């Protein structure tokens, strides 16, 4: 567990002023396409084509052992290169690699919340239009019904793609820490994703996102109203497939709503 001193160091690491830049290229140099620095760059190019990281929005982080790899802030994600990556020591919260003239991702505290609260090793943040739209539909109360969506929750059931969503996003035991079940949701399960309110600054979402993770032990994602989605997984493959599955379900839900069909 990360102690208060480590948390303080991490908060300091989130602000580049007064910190020296370091460019330890050994941390990001590899011919292996699955190396985190290469993987983040290639995935961001893919996500750009989906409309998830347009206008420098969105982000992605991968934790490999004690190293956390982070895409920088304010960079066109489709043009990102491995040398643009920030690398943080997971335990101390200190940056081991800080590219000159680039800023750490404002999403960093939220990525770290998924890593510490869920044991995830990959967290994706998208600005998907479909994610934003379902939060607006829920806010307006158009789909409210017993055991269904509400202003603070997106819910859908009896759609095959729900099977692509895990309970909690990580783990392989029958019952995991916090009381959540292992395995994926079934066709007849109701998938629920909590919705938190947006803030003026991304890092200010940290407390409400952490609270949502704690209060919804089976969720693998959190929606941010009028903003986007955070989704995580035990590895990159799981985080990516769950992000794809959720975006499919969000788009389907919007189209169902247009047709007057209920989600649950």
PDB file of C-alpha atoms in Angstrom:
ATOM      1  CA  UNK A   1       0.000   0.000   0.000  1.00  0.00           C
ATOM      2  CA  UNK A   2       1.256   3.501  -0.813  1.00  0.00           C
ATOM      3  CA  UNK A   3       1.798   5.557   2.346  1.00  0.00           C
ATOM      4  CA  UNK A   4       1.073   9.239   2.857  1.00  0.00           C
ATOM      5  CA  UNK A   5       4.679  10.186   2.144  1.00  0.00           C
ATOM      6  CA  UNK A   6       4.513   8.395  -1.192  1.00  0.00           C
ATOM      7  CA  UNK A   7       1.203  10.106  -1.941  1.00  0.00           C
ATOM      8  CA  UNK A   8       2.800  13.467  -1.255  1.00  0.00           C
ATOM      9  CA  UNK A   9       5.653  12.611  -3.602  1.00  0.00           C
ATOM     10  CA  UNK A  10       3.162  11.632  -6.271  1.00  0.00           C
ATOM     11  CA  UNK A  11       1.285  14.885  -5.936  1.00  0.00           C
ATOM     12  CA  UNK A  12       4.596  16.692  -6.311  1.00  0.00           C
ATOM     13  CA  UNK A  13       5.352  14.606  -9.376  1.00  0.00           C
ATOM     14  CA  UNK A  14       2.113  15.739 -10.969  1.00  0.00           C
ATOM     15  CA  UNK A  15       3.461  19.293 -11.127  1.00  0.00           C
ATOM     16  CA  UNK A  16       6.583  19.814 -13.260  1.00  0.00           C
ATOM     17  CA  UNK A  17       7.502  23.224 -11.877  1.00  0.00           C
ATOM     18  CA  UNK A  18      10.699  23.025  -9.872  1.00  0.00           C
ATOM     19  CA  UNK A  19      11.508  19.502 -11.032  1.00  0.00           C
ATOM     20  CA  UNK A  20      14.416  18.624 -13.257  1.00  0.00           C
ATOM     21  CA  UNK A  21      13.732  16.940 -16.574  1.00  0.00           C
ATOM     22  CA  UNK A  22      15.257  13.538 -17.110  1.00  0.00           C
ATOM     23  CA  UNK A  23      15.418  11.562 -20.326  1.00  0.00           C
ATOM     24  CA  UNK A  24      16.461   8.021 -19.456  1.00  0.00           C
ATOM     25  CA  UNK A  25      15.825   6.528 -22.881  1.00  0.00           C
ATOM     26  CA  UNK A  26      16.593   3.016 -21.671  1.00  0.00           C
ATOM     27  CA  UNK A  27      13.125   3.015 -20.082  1.00  0.00           C
ATOM     28  CA  UNK A  28      11.352   3.559 -23.398  1.00  0.00           C
ATOM     29  CA  UNK A  29      13.695   1.960 -25.944  1.00  0.00           C
ATOM     30  CA  UNK A  30      12.693  -1.475 -27.227  1.00  0.00           C
ATOM     31  CA  UNK A  31      11.977  -3.230 -30.522  1.00  0.00           C
ATOM     32  CA  UNK A  32       9.233  -5.237 -28.809  1.00  0.00           C
ATOM     33  CA  UNK A  33       5.834  -3.871 -29.945  1.00  0.00           C
ATOM     34  CA  UNK A  34       4.326  -4.946 -26.612  1.00  0.00           C
ATOM     35  CA  UNK A  35       6.751  -2.754 -24.640  1.00  0.00           C
ATOM     36  CA  UNK A  36       4.581  -0.163 -22.818  1.00  0.00           C
ATOM     37  CA  UNK A  37       6.139   2.843 -24.589  1.00  0.00           C
ATOM     38  CA  UNK A  38       5.509   1.274 -28.008  1.00  0.00           C
ATOM     39  CA  UNK A  39       2.120  -0.121 -27.024  1.00  0.00           C
ATOM     40  CA  UNK A  40       0.777   3.212 -25.780  1.00  0.00           C
ATOM     41  CA  UNK A  41       1.830   4.941 -29.007  1.00  0.00           C
ATOM     42  CA  UNK A  42       0.223   2.320 -31.257  1.00  0.00           C
ATOM     43  CA  UNK A  43      -2.969   2.105 -29.196  1.00  0.00           C
ATOM     44  CA  UNK A  44      -3.420   5.873 -29.198  1.00  0.00           C
ATOM     45  CA  UNK A  45      -3.224   5.835 -32.991  1.00  0.00           C
ATOM     46  CA  UNK A  46      -5.955   3.186 -33.048  1.00  0.00           C
ATOM     47  CA  UNK A  47      -8.077   5.057 -30.516  1.00  0.00           C
ATOM     48  CA  UNK A  48      -7.817   8.230 -32.593  1.00  0.00           C
ATOM     49  CA  UNK A  49      -9.494   6.449 -35.511  1.00  0.00           C
ATOM     50  CA  UNK A  50     -12.369   5.509 -33.161  1.00  0.00           C
ATOM     51  CA  UNK A  51     -12.855   9.146 -32.118  1.00  0.00           C
ATOM     52  CA  UNK A  52     -11.831   8.397 -28.541  1.00  0.00           C
ATOM     53  CA  UNK A  53      -8.809  10.721 -28.234  1.00  0.00           C
ATOM     54  CA  UNK A  54      -9.519  13.595 -30.610  1.00  0.00           C
ATOM     55  CA  UNK A  55      -8.189  17.100 -30.015  1.00  0.00           C
ATOM     56  CA  UNK A  56      -5.446  15.835 -27.656  1.00  0.00           C
ATOM     57  CA  UNK A  57      -8.165  14.584 -25.280  1.00  0.00           C
ATOM     58  CA  UNK A  58      -8.221  11.223 -23.554  1.00  0.00           C
ATOM     59  CA  UNK A  59      -5.244   9.223 -22.426  1.00  0.00           C
ATOM     60  CA  UNK A  60      -3.725   5.872 -21.556  1.00  0.00           C
ATOM     61  CA  UNK A  61      -1.439   4.425 -18.915  1.00  0.00           C
ATOM     62  CA  UNK A  62       0.222   1.022 -18.512  1.00  0.00           C
ATOM     63  CA  UNK A  63       1.782  -0.290 -15.305  1.00  0.00           C
ATOM     64  CA  UNK A  64       4.627  -2.736 -15.878  1.00  0.00           C
ATOM     65  CA  UNK A  65       5.980  -4.116 -12.609  1.00  0.00           C
ATOM     66  CA  UNK A  66       7.000  -1.006 -10.633  1.00  0.00           C
ATOM     67  CA  UNK A  67       7.024   1.344 -13.630  1.00  0.00           C
ATOM     68  CA  UNK A  68       3.999   3.385 -14.711  1.00  0.00           C
ATOM     69  CA  UNK A  69       4.066   4.561 -18.336  1.00  0.00           C
ATOM     70  CA  UNK A  70       1.965   7.625 -19.116  1.00  0.00           C
ATOM     71  CA  UNK A  71       1.034   9.430 -22.303  1.00  0.00           C
ATOM     72  CA  UNK A  72       1.768  13.172 -21.980  1.00  0.00           C
ATOM     73  CA  UNK A  73      -0.820  15.926 -21.757  1.00  0.00           C
ATOM     74  CA  UNK A  74      -1.724  18.190 -24.653  1.00  0.00           C
ATOM     75  CA  UNK A  75      -0.143  16.029 -27.355  1.00  0.00           C
ATOM     76  CA  UNK A  76      -1.905  14.893 -30.531  1.00  0.00           C
ATOM     77  CA  UNK A  77      -2.413  11.260 -29.625  1.00  0.00           C
ATOM     78  CA  UNK A  78      -2.229   9.978 -33.214  1.00  0.00           C
ATOM     79  CA  UNK A  79       1.256  11.480 -33.571  1.00  0.00           C
ATOM     80  CA  UNK A  80       2.660  10.310 -30.247  1.00  0.00           C
ATOM     81  CA  UNK A  81       6.033   8.575 -30.151  1.00  0.00           C
ATOM     82  CA  UNK A  82       7.679   6.366 -27.487  1.00  0.00           C
ATOM     83  CA  UNK A  83      10.100   9.159 -26.633  1.00  0.00           C
ATOM     84  CA  UNK A  84       7.117  11.288 -25.539  1.00  0.00           C
ATOM     85  CA  UNK A  85       6.358   8.921 -22.634  1.00  0.00           C
ATOM     86  CA  UNK A  86       6.580   9.778 -18.960  1.00  0.00           C
ATOM     87  CA  UNK A  87       7.693   6.978 -16.637  1.00  0.00           C
ATOM     88  CA  UNK A  88       6.871   7.000 -12.928  1.00  0.00           C
ATOM     89  CA  UNK A  89       8.045   4.818 -10.059  1.00  0.00           C
ATOM     90  CA  UNK A  90       4.803   3.228  -8.848  1.00  0.00           C
ATOM     91  CA  UNK A  91       5.815   2.993  -5.191  1.00  0.00           C
ATOM     92  CA  UNK A  92       7.420   6.411  -4.688  1.00  0.00           C
ATOM     93  CA  UNK A  93       5.373   8.404  -7.190  1.00  0.00           C
ATOM     94  CA  UNK A  94       8.537  10.023  -8.532  1.00  0.00           C
ATOM     95  CA  UNK A  95       9.127  10.468 -12.242  1.00  0.00           C
ATOM     96  CA  UNK A  96      11.987   8.387 -13.575  1.00  0.00           C
ATOM     97  CA  UNK A  97      11.586   9.875 -17.034  1.00  0.00           C
ATOM     98  CA  UNK A  98      10.165  13.322 -17.784  1.00  0.00           C
ATOM     99  CA  UNK A  99      10.435  14.498 -21.402  1.00  0.00           C
ATOM    100  CA  UNK A 100      11.548  18.070 -21.789  1.00  0.00           C
ATOM    101  CA  UNK A 101       8.880  20.607 -22.824  1.00  0.00           C
ATOM    102  CA  UNK A 102       6.027  18.136 -22.198  1.00  0.00           C
ATOM    103  CA  UNK A 103       3.547  18.040 -19.325  1.00  0.00           C
ATOM    104  CA  UNK A 104       2.468  14.947 -17.376  1.00  0.00           C
ATOM    105  CA  UNK A 105      -1.057  13.773 -18.084  1.00  0.00           C
ATOM    106  CA  UNK A 106      -3.734  15.456 -15.975  1.00  0.00           C
ATOM    107  CA  UNK A 107      -5.307  11.984 -15.824  1.00  0.00           C
ATOM    108  CA  UNK A 108      -2.382  10.601 -13.809  1.00  0.00           C
ATOM    109  CA  UNK A 109      -4.121  10.587 -10.378  1.00  0.00           C
ATOM    110  CA  UNK A 110      -7.106   8.782 -11.890  1.00  0.00           C
ATOM    111  CA  UNK A 111      -4.990   6.147 -13.612  1.00  0.00           C
ATOM    112  CA  UNK A 112      -3.190   5.557 -10.314  1.00  0.00           C
ATOM    113  CA  UNK A 113      -6.536   5.129  -8.553  1.00  0.00           C
ATOM    114  CA  UNK A 114      -7.396   2.215 -10.865  1.00  0.00           C
ATOM    115  CA  UNK A 115      -3.965   0.679 -10.289  1.00  0.00           C
ATOM    116  CA  UNK A 116      -4.090   0.965  -6.494  1.00  0.00           C
ATOM    117  CA  UNK A 117      -7.803   0.313  -5.878  1.00  0.00           C
ATOM    118  CA  UNK A 118      -8.274  -2.478  -8.420  1.00  0.00           C
ATOM    119  CA  UNK A 119      -4.804  -3.859  -9.047  1.00  0.00           C
ATOM    120  CA  UNK A 120      -5.206  -2.998 -12.736  1.00  0.00           C
ATOM    121  CA  UNK A 121      -2.185  -2.713 -15.018  1.00  0.00           C
ATOM    122  CA  UNK A 122      -3.837  -0.692 -17.798  1.00  0.00           C
ATOM    123  CA  UNK A 123      -6.281   2.214 -17.651  1.00  0.00           C
ATOM    124  CA  UNK A 124      -7.818   3.951 -20.667  1.00  0.00           C
ATOM    125  CA  UNK A 125      -9.549   7.338 -20.737  1.00  0.00           C
ATOM    126  CA  UNK A 126     -11.700   8.188 -23.760  1.00  0.00           C
ATOM    127  CA  UNK A 127     -13.716  11.195 -24.871  1.00  0.00           C
ATOM    128  CA  UNK A 128     -16.126   8.992 -26.799  1.00  0.00           C
ATOM    129  CA  UNK A 129     -19.245  10.817 -27.970  1.00  0.00           C
ATOM    130  CA  UNK A 130     -21.332   7.738 -27.169  1.00  0.00           C
ATOM    131  CA  UNK A 131     -20.111   7.733 -23.576  1.00  0.00           C
ATOM    132  CA  UNK A 132     -21.004  11.416 -23.240  1.00  0.00           C
ATOM    133  CA  UNK A 133     -24.440  10.915 -24.791  1.00  0.00           C
ATOM    134  CA  UNK A 134     -25.497   8.103 -22.454  1.00  0.00           C
ATOM    135  CA  UNK A 135     -24.579  10.274 -19.459  1.00  0.00           C
ATOM    136  CA  UNK A 136     -26.845  13.016 -20.842  1.00  0.00           C
ATOM    137  CA  UNK A 137     -29.717  10.589 -21.432  1.00  0.00           C
ATOM    138  CA  UNK A 138     -29.360   9.327 -17.860  1.00  0.00           C
ATOM    139  CA  UNK A 139     -29.161  12.895 -16.533  1.00  0.00           C
ATOM    140  CA  UNK A 140     -32.445  13.751 -18.252  1.00  0.00           C
ATOM    141  CA  UNK A 141     -34.124  10.710 -16.690  1.00  0.00           C
ATOM    142  CA  UNK A 142     -35.404   9.353 -20.001  1.00  0.00           C
ATOM    143  CA  UNK A 143     -34.549   5.730 -19.179  1.00  0.00           C
ATOM    144  CA  UNK A 144     -35.327   5.583 -15.444  1.00  0.00           C
ATOM    145  CA  UNK A 145     -37.051   2.436 -14.171  1.00  0.00           C
ATOM    146  CA  UNK A 146     -36.665  -0.064 -11.296  1.00  0.00           C
ATOM    147  CA  UNK A 147     -33.222  -1.727 -11.277  1.00  0.00           C
ATOM    148  CA  UNK A 148     -32.304   0.289 -14.334  1.00  0.00           C
ATOM    149  CA  UNK A 149     -30.460   3.479 -15.199  1.00  0.00           C
ATOM    150  CA  UNK A 150     -30.597   6.595 -13.061  1.00  0.00           C
ATOM    151  CA  UNK A 151     -28.900   9.977 -13.060  1.00  0.00           C
ATOM    152  CA  UNK A 152     -25.912   8.363 -11.374  1.00  0.00           C
ATOM    153  CA  UNK A 153     -25.767   5.091 -13.281  1.00  0.00           C
ATOM    154  CA  UNK A 154     -25.892   3.682 -16.813  1.00  0.00           C
ATOM    155  CA  UNK A 155     -27.514   0.241 -16.971  1.00  0.00           C
ATOM    156  CA  UNK A 156     -28.296  -2.206 -19.771  1.00  0.00           C
ATOM    157  CA  UNK A 157     -29.113  -5.914 -20.008  1.00  0.00           C
ATOM    158  CA  UNK A 158     -29.887  -8.753 -22.438  1.00  0.00           C
ATOM    159  CA  UNK A 159     -27.356  -7.586 -25.015  1.00  0.00           C
ATOM    160  CA  UNK A 160     -24.754 -10.171 -26.086  1.00  0.00           C
ATOM    161  CA  UNK A 161     -21.798  -7.768 -25.870  1.00  0.00           C
ATOM    162  CA  UNK A 162     -22.303  -7.508 -22.100  1.00  0.00           C
ATOM    163  CA  UNK A 163     -20.423 -10.823 -21.906  1.00  0.00           C
ATOM    164  CA  UNK A 164     -17.256  -8.891 -22.780  1.00  0.00           C
ATOM    165  CA  UNK A 165     -17.383  -7.006 -19.473  1.00  0.00           C
ATOM    166  CA  UNK A 166     -15.749  -8.374 -16.326  1.00  0.00           C
ATOM    167  CA  UNK A 167     -16.871  -7.920 -12.769  1.00  0.00           C
ATOM    168  CA  UNK A 168     -14.380  -5.466 -11.337  1.00  0.00           C
ATOM    169  CA  UNK A 169     -11.994  -5.667 -14.262  1.00  0.00           C
ATOM    170  CA  UNK A 170      -9.366  -7.813 -12.552  1.00  0.00           C
ATOM    171  CA  UNK A 171      -8.802 -11.032 -10.662  1.00  0.00           C
ATOM    172  CA  UNK A 172      -9.393 -14.744 -11.078  1.00  0.00           C
ATOM    173  CA  UNK A 173     -10.671 -15.865  -7.670  1.00  0.00           C
ATOM    174  CA  UNK A 174     -14.327 -16.672  -7.044  1.00  0.00           C
ATOM    175  CA  UNK A 175     -14.717 -13.873  -4.499  1.00  0.00           C
ATOM    176  CA  UNK A 176     -12.218 -11.030  -4.591  1.00  0.00           C
ATOM    177  CA  UNK A 177     -11.266  -8.408  -2.049  1.00  0.00           C
ATOM    178  CA  UNK A 178     -14.160  -6.020  -1.492  1.00  0.00           C
ATOM    179  CA  UNK A 179     -16.767  -8.716  -2.103  1.00  0.00           C
ATOM    180  CA  UNK A 180     -16.945  -8.551  -5.883  1.00  0.00           C
ATOM    181  CA  UNK A 181     -17.337 -11.744  -7.880  1.00  0.00           C
ATOM    182  CA  UNK A 182     -14.798 -12.889 -10.445  1.00  0.00           C
ATOM    183  CA  UNK A 183     -15.481 -13.628 -14.085  1.00  0.00           C
ATOM    184  CA  UNK A 184     -17.497 -11.841 -16.739  1.00  0.00           C
ATOM    185  CA  UNK A 185     -21.087 -10.678 -16.743  1.00  0.00           C
ATOM    186  CA  UNK A 186     -23.688 -12.924 -18.349  1.00  0.00           C
ATOM    187  CA  UNK A 187     -26.383 -12.179 -20.900  1.00  0.00           C
ATOM    188  CA  UNK A 188     -29.110 -11.888 -18.252  1.00  0.00           C
ATOM    189  CA  UNK A 189     -27.012  -9.792 -15.868  1.00  0.00           C
ATOM    190  CA  UNK A 190     -27.649  -6.067 -15.657  1.00  0.00           C
ATOM    191  CA  UNK A 191     -24.452  -4.203 -16.421  1.00  0.00           C
ATOM    192  CA  UNK A 192     -24.209  -1.010 -14.392  1.00  0.00           C
ATOM    193  CA  UNK A 193     -21.571   1.693 -14.817  1.00  0.00           C
ATOM    194  CA  UNK A 194     -21.501   4.527 -12.249  1.00  0.00           C
ATOM    195  CA  UNK A 195     -21.603   8.125 -13.457  1.00  0.00           C
ATOM    196  CA  UNK A 196     -19.735  10.885 -11.633  1.00  0.00           C
ATOM    197  CA  UNK A 197     -20.036  14.612 -12.229  1.00  0.00           C
ATOM    198  CA  UNK A 198     -17.418  16.458 -14.245  1.00  0.00           C
ATOM    199  CA  UNK A 199     -15.079  19.057 -12.760  1.00  0.00           C
ATOM    200  CA  UNK A 200     -13.251  22.045 -14.193  1.00  0.00           C
ATOM    201  CA  UNK A 201      -9.905  20.257 -13.895  1.00  0.00           C
ATOM    202  CA  UNK A 202      -9.295  16.584 -14.674  1.00  0.00           C
ATOM    203  CA  UNK A 203      -7.230  15.852 -11.572  1.00  0.00           C
ATOM    204  CA  UNK A 204     -10.113  17.079  -9.382  1.00  0.00           C
ATOM    205  CA  UNK A 205     -12.089  13.989 -10.423  1.00  0.00           C
ATOM    206  CA  UNK A 206      -9.800  11.798  -8.323  1.00  0.00           C
ATOM    207  CA  UNK A 207     -11.844  11.712  -5.098  1.00  0.00           C
ATOM    208  CA  UNK A 208     -15.204  11.024  -6.741  1.00  0.00           C
ATOM    209  CA  UNK A 209     -13.691   8.392  -9.033  1.00  0.00           C
ATOM    210  CA  UNK A 210     -12.087   6.638  -6.069  1.00  0.00           C
ATOM    211  CA  UNK A 211     -15.409   6.761  -4.216  1.00  0.00           C
ATOM    212  CA  UNK A 212     -17.205   5.246  -7.212  1.00  0.00           C
ATOM    213  CA  UNK A 213     -14.638   2.436  -7.410  1.00  0.00           C
ATOM    214  CA  UNK A 214     -15.179   1.697  -3.713  1.00  0.00           C
ATOM    215  CA  UNK A 215     -18.985   1.897  -3.836  1.00  0.00           C
ATOM    216  CA  UNK A 216     -19.323  -0.147  -7.038  1.00  0.00           C
ATOM    217  CA  UNK A 217     -17.054  -3.169  -6.393  1.00  0.00           C
ATOM    218  CA  UNK A 218     -18.043  -4.989  -9.587  1.00  0.00           C
ATOM    219  CA  UNK A 219     -17.545  -2.115 -12.005  1.00  0.00           C
ATOM    220  CA  UNK A 220     -14.592  -2.059 -14.404  1.00  0.00           C
ATOM    221  CA  UNK A 221     -15.290   1.515 -15.511  1.00  0.00           C
ATOM    222  CA  UNK A 222     -16.572   4.926 -14.467  1.00  0.00           C
ATOM    223  CA  UNK A 223     -18.415   7.382 -16.707  1.00  0.00           C
ATOM    224  CA  UNK A 224     -17.828  11.110 -16.273  1.00  0.00           C
ATOM    225  CA  UNK A 225     -20.879  13.141 -17.214  1.00  0.00           C
ATOM    226  CA  UNK A 226     -20.458  15.350 -20.275  1.00  0.00           C
ATOM    227  CA  UNK A 227     -16.829  14.220 -20.448  1.00  0.00           C
ATOM    228  CA  UNK A 228     -16.035  10.573 -21.184  1.00  0.00           C
ATOM    229  CA  UNK A 229     -15.026   7.219 -19.733  1.00  0.00           C
ATOM    230  CA  UNK A 230     -12.341   5.612 -17.564  1.00  0.00           C
ATOM    231  CA  UNK A 231     -11.971   1.833 -17.988  1.00  0.00           C
ATOM    232  CA  UNK A 232      -9.324  -0.531 -16.658  1.00  0.00           C
ATOM    233  CA  UNK A 233      -8.236  -4.156 -16.812  1.00  0.00           C
ATOM    234  CA  UNK A 234      -5.850  -6.721 -15.392  1.00  0.00           C
ATOM    235  CA  UNK A 235      -3.775  -6.291 -18.576  1.00  0.00           C
ATOM    236  CA  UNK A 236      -3.785  -4.234 -21.762  1.00  0.00           C
ATOM    237  CA  UNK A 237      -5.844  -6.776 -23.699  1.00  0.00           C
ATOM    238  CA  UNK A 238      -8.628  -6.826 -21.127  1.00  0.00           C
ATOM    239  CA  UNK A 239      -8.736  -3.040 -20.761  1.00  0.00           C
ATOM    240  CA  UNK A 240      -8.850  -2.617 -24.559  1.00  0.00           C
ATOM    241  CA  UNK A 241     -11.556  -5.240 -25.169  1.00  0.00           C
ATOM    242  CA  UNK A 242     -13.678  -3.838 -22.362  1.00  0.00           C
ATOM    243  CA  UNK A 243     -13.297  -0.321 -23.738  1.00  0.00           C
ATOM    244  CA  UNK A 244     -14.405  -1.564 -27.166  1.00  0.00           C
ATOM    245  CA  UNK A 245     -17.326  -3.499 -25.674  1.00  0.00           C
ATOM    246  CA  UNK A 246     -18.490  -0.537 -23.617  1.00  0.00           C
ATOM    247  CA  UNK A 247     -18.321   1.846 -26.561  1.00  0.00           C
ATOM    248  CA  UNK A 248     -20.389  -0.635 -28.597  1.00  0.00           C
ATOM    249  CA  UNK A 249     -22.963  -0.796 -25.790  1.00  0.00           C
ATOM    250  CA  UNK A 250     -23.073   2.994 -25.400  1.00  0.00           C
ATOM    251  CA  UNK A 251     -23.658   3.500 -29.125  1.00  0.00           C
ATOM    252  CA  UNK A 252     -26.301   0.781 -29.158  1.00  0.00           C
ATOM    253  CA  UNK A 253     -28.000   2.371 -26.134  1.00  0.00           C
ATOM    254  CA  UNK A 254     -28.186   5.751 -27.874  1.00  0.00           C
ATOM    255  CA  UNK A 255     -29.744   4.161 -30.968  1.00  0.00           C
ATOM    256  CA  UNK A 256     -32.167   2.138 -28.805  1.00  0.00           C
ATOM    257  CA  UNK A 257     -33.190   5.341 -27.050  1.00  0.00           C
ATOM    258  CA  UNK A 258     -33.944   6.993 -30.404  1.00  0.00           C
ATOM    259  CA  UNK A 259     -36.276   4.084 -31.197  1.00  0.00           C
ATOM    260  CA  UNK A 260     -38.043   4.328 -27.855  1.00  0.00           C
ATOM    261  CA  UNK A 261     -36.553   1.040 -26.621  1.00  0.00           C
ATOM    262  CA  UNK A 262     -35.660   0.527 -22.977  1.00  0.00           C
ATOM    263  CA  UNK A 263     -32.165  -0.487 -21.924  1.00  0.00           C
ATOM    264  CA  UNK A 264     -33.362  -2.838 -19.170  1.00  0.00           C
TER     265      UNK A 264
END
